[in-house]
PDB file of C-alpha atoms in Angstrom:
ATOM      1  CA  UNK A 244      65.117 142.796  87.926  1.00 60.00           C
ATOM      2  CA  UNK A 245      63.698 145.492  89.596  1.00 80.00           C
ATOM      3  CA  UNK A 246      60.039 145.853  89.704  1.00 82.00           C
ATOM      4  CA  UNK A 247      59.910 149.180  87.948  1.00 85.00           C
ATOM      5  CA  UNK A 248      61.585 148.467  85.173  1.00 87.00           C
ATOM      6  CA  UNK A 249      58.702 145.362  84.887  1.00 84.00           C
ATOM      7  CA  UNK A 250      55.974 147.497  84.749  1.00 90.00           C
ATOM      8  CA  UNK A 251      57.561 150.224  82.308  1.00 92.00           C
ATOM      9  CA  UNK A 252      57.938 147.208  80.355  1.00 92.00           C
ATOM     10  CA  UNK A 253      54.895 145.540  80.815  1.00 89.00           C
ATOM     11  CA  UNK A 254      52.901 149.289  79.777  1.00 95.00           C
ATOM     12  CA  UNK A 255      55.246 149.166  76.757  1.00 95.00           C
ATOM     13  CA  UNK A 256      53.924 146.061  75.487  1.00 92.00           C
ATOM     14  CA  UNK A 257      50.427 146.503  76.631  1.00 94.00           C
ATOM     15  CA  UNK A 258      49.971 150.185  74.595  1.00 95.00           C
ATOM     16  CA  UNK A 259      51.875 148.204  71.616  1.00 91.00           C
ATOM     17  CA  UNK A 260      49.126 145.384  71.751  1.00 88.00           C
ATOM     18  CA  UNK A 261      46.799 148.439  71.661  1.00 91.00           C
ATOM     19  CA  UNK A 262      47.799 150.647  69.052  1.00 92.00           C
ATOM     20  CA  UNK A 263      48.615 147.829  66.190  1.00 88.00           C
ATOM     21  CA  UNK A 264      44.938 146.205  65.739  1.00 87.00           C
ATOM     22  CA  UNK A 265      43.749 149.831  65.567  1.00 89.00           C
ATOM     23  CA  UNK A 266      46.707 150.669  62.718  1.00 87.00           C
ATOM     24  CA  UNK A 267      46.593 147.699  60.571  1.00 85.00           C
ATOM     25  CA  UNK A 268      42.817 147.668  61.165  1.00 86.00           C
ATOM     26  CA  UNK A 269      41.281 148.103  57.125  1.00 85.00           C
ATOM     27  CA  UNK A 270      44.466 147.641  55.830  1.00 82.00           C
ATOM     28  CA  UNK A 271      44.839 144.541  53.077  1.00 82.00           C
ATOM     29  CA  UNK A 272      46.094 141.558  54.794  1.00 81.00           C
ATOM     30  CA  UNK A 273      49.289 139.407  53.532  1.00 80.00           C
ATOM     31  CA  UNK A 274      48.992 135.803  53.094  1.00 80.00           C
ATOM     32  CA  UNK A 275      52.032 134.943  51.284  1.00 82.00           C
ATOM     33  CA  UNK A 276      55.191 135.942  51.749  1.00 77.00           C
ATOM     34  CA  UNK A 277      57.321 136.691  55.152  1.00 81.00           C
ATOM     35  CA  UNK A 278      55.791 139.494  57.586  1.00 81.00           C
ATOM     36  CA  UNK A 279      57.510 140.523  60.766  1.00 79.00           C
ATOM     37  CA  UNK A 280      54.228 142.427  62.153  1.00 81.00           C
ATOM     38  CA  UNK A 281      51.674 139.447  63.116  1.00 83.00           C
ATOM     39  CA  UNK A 282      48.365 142.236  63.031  1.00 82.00           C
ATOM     40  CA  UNK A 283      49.295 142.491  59.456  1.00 86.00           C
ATOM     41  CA  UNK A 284      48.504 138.883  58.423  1.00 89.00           C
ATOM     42  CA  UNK A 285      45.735 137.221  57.455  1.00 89.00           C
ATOM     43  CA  UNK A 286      43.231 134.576  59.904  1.00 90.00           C
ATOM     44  CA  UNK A 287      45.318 131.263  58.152  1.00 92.00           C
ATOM     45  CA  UNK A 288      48.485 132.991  58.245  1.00 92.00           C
ATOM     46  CA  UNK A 289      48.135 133.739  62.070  1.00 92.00           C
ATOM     47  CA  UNK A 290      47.088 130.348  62.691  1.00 94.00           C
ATOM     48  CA  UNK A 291      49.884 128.605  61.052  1.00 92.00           C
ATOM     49  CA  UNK A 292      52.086 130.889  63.135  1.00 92.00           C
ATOM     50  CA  UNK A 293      50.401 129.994  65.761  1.00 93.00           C
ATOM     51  CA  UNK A 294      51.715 126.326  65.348  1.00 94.00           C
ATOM     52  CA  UNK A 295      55.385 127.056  64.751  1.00 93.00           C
ATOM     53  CA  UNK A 296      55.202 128.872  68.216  1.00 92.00           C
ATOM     54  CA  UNK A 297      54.618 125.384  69.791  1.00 94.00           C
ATOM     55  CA  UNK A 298      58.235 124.510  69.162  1.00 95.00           C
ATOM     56  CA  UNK A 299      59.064 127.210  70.662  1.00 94.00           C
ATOM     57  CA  UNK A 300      56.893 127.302  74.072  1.00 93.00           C
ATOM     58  CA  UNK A 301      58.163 123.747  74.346  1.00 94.00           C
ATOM     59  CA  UNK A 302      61.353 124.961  74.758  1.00 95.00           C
ATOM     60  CA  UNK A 303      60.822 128.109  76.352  1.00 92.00           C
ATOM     61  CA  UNK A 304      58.656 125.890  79.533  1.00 91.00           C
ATOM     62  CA  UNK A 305      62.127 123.150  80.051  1.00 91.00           C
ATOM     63  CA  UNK A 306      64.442 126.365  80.226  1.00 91.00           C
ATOM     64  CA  UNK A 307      62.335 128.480  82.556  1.00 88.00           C
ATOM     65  CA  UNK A 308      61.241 124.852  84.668  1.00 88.00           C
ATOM     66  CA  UNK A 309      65.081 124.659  84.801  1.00 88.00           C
ATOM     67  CA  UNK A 310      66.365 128.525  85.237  1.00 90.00           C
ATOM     68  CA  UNK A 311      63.462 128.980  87.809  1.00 88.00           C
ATOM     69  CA  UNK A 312      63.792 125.586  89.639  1.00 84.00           C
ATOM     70  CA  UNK A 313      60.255 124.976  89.763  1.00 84.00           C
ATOM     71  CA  UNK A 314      58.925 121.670  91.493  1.00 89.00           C
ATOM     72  CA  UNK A 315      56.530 119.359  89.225  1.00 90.00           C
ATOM     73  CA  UNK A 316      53.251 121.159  90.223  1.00 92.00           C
ATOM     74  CA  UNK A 317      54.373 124.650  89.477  1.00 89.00           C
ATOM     75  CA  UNK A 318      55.887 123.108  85.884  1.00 90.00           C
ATOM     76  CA  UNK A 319      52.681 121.356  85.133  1.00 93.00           C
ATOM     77  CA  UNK A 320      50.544 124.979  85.968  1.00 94.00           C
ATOM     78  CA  UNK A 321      52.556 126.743  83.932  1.00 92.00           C
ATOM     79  CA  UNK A 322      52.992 124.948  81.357  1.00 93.00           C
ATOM     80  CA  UNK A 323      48.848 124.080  81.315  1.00 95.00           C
ATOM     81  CA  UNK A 324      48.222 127.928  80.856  1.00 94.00           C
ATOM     82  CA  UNK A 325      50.674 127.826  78.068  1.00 93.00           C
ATOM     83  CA  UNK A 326      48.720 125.664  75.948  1.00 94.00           C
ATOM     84  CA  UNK A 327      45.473 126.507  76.826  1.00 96.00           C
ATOM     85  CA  UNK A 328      46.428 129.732  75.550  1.00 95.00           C
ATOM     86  CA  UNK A 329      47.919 128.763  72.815  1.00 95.00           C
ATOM     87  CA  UNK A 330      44.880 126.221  71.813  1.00 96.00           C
ATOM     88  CA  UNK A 331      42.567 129.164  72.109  1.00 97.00           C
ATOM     89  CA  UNK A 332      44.489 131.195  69.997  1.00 96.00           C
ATOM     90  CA  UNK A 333      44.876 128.634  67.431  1.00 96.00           C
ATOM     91  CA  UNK A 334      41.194 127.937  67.750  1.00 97.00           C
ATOM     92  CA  UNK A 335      39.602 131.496  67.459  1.00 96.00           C
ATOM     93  CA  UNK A 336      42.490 131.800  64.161  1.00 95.00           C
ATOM     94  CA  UNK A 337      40.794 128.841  62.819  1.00 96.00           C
ATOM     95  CA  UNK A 338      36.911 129.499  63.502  1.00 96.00           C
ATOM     96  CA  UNK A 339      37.460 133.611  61.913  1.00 94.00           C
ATOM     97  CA  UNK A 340      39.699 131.981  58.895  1.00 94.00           C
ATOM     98  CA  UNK A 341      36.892 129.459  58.184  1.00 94.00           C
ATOM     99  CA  UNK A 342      34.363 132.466  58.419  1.00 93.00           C
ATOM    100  CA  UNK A 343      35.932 134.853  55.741  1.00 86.00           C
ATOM    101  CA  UNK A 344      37.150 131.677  53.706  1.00 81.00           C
ATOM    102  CA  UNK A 345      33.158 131.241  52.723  1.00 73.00           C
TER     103      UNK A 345
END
């Protein structure tokens, strides 16, 4: 892949990421019920999304450890900055749901 088309991608995403908080910003939140856009749901909603994505890194870490050919040190970094993300994410969900829940 050529390393234009990474960064045209990577500044699609990146504006995205950008322009959604500022959109859905003081707009009600949805905590039941399926919603595709995850800046539209609530701190518990995001959280428990947060944990069905676990499944899914799993799975996502053994195919690119086997696509990529990675040796056990590279598989072990990456997959450590997976989950440290994700714990943080999960964490910060939890500590703001607990905060408006009051």
């Amino acid at each position: 892949m050529p390393i234009e088309l990474l960064i045209v991608v990577f500044l699609i995403i990146l504006i995205t990421s950008l322009i959604l908080p500022v959109i859905y910003k003081n707009k009600e939140k949805t905590d039941k019920g399926h919603v595709f856009s995850y800046y539209k749901l609530t701190y518990r909603r995001k959280m428990i999304r947060t944990l069905w994505l676990i499944p899914l890194i799993v799975i996502l870490l053994i195919a690119i450890s086997v696509i990529a050919e990675l040796n056990t040190f590279e598989i072990l970094l990456i997959s450590l900055f997976f989950f440290v993300i994700t714990f943080l994410q999960f964490f910060y969900n939890y500590t703001k749901w607990k905060k408006y829940e009051k």
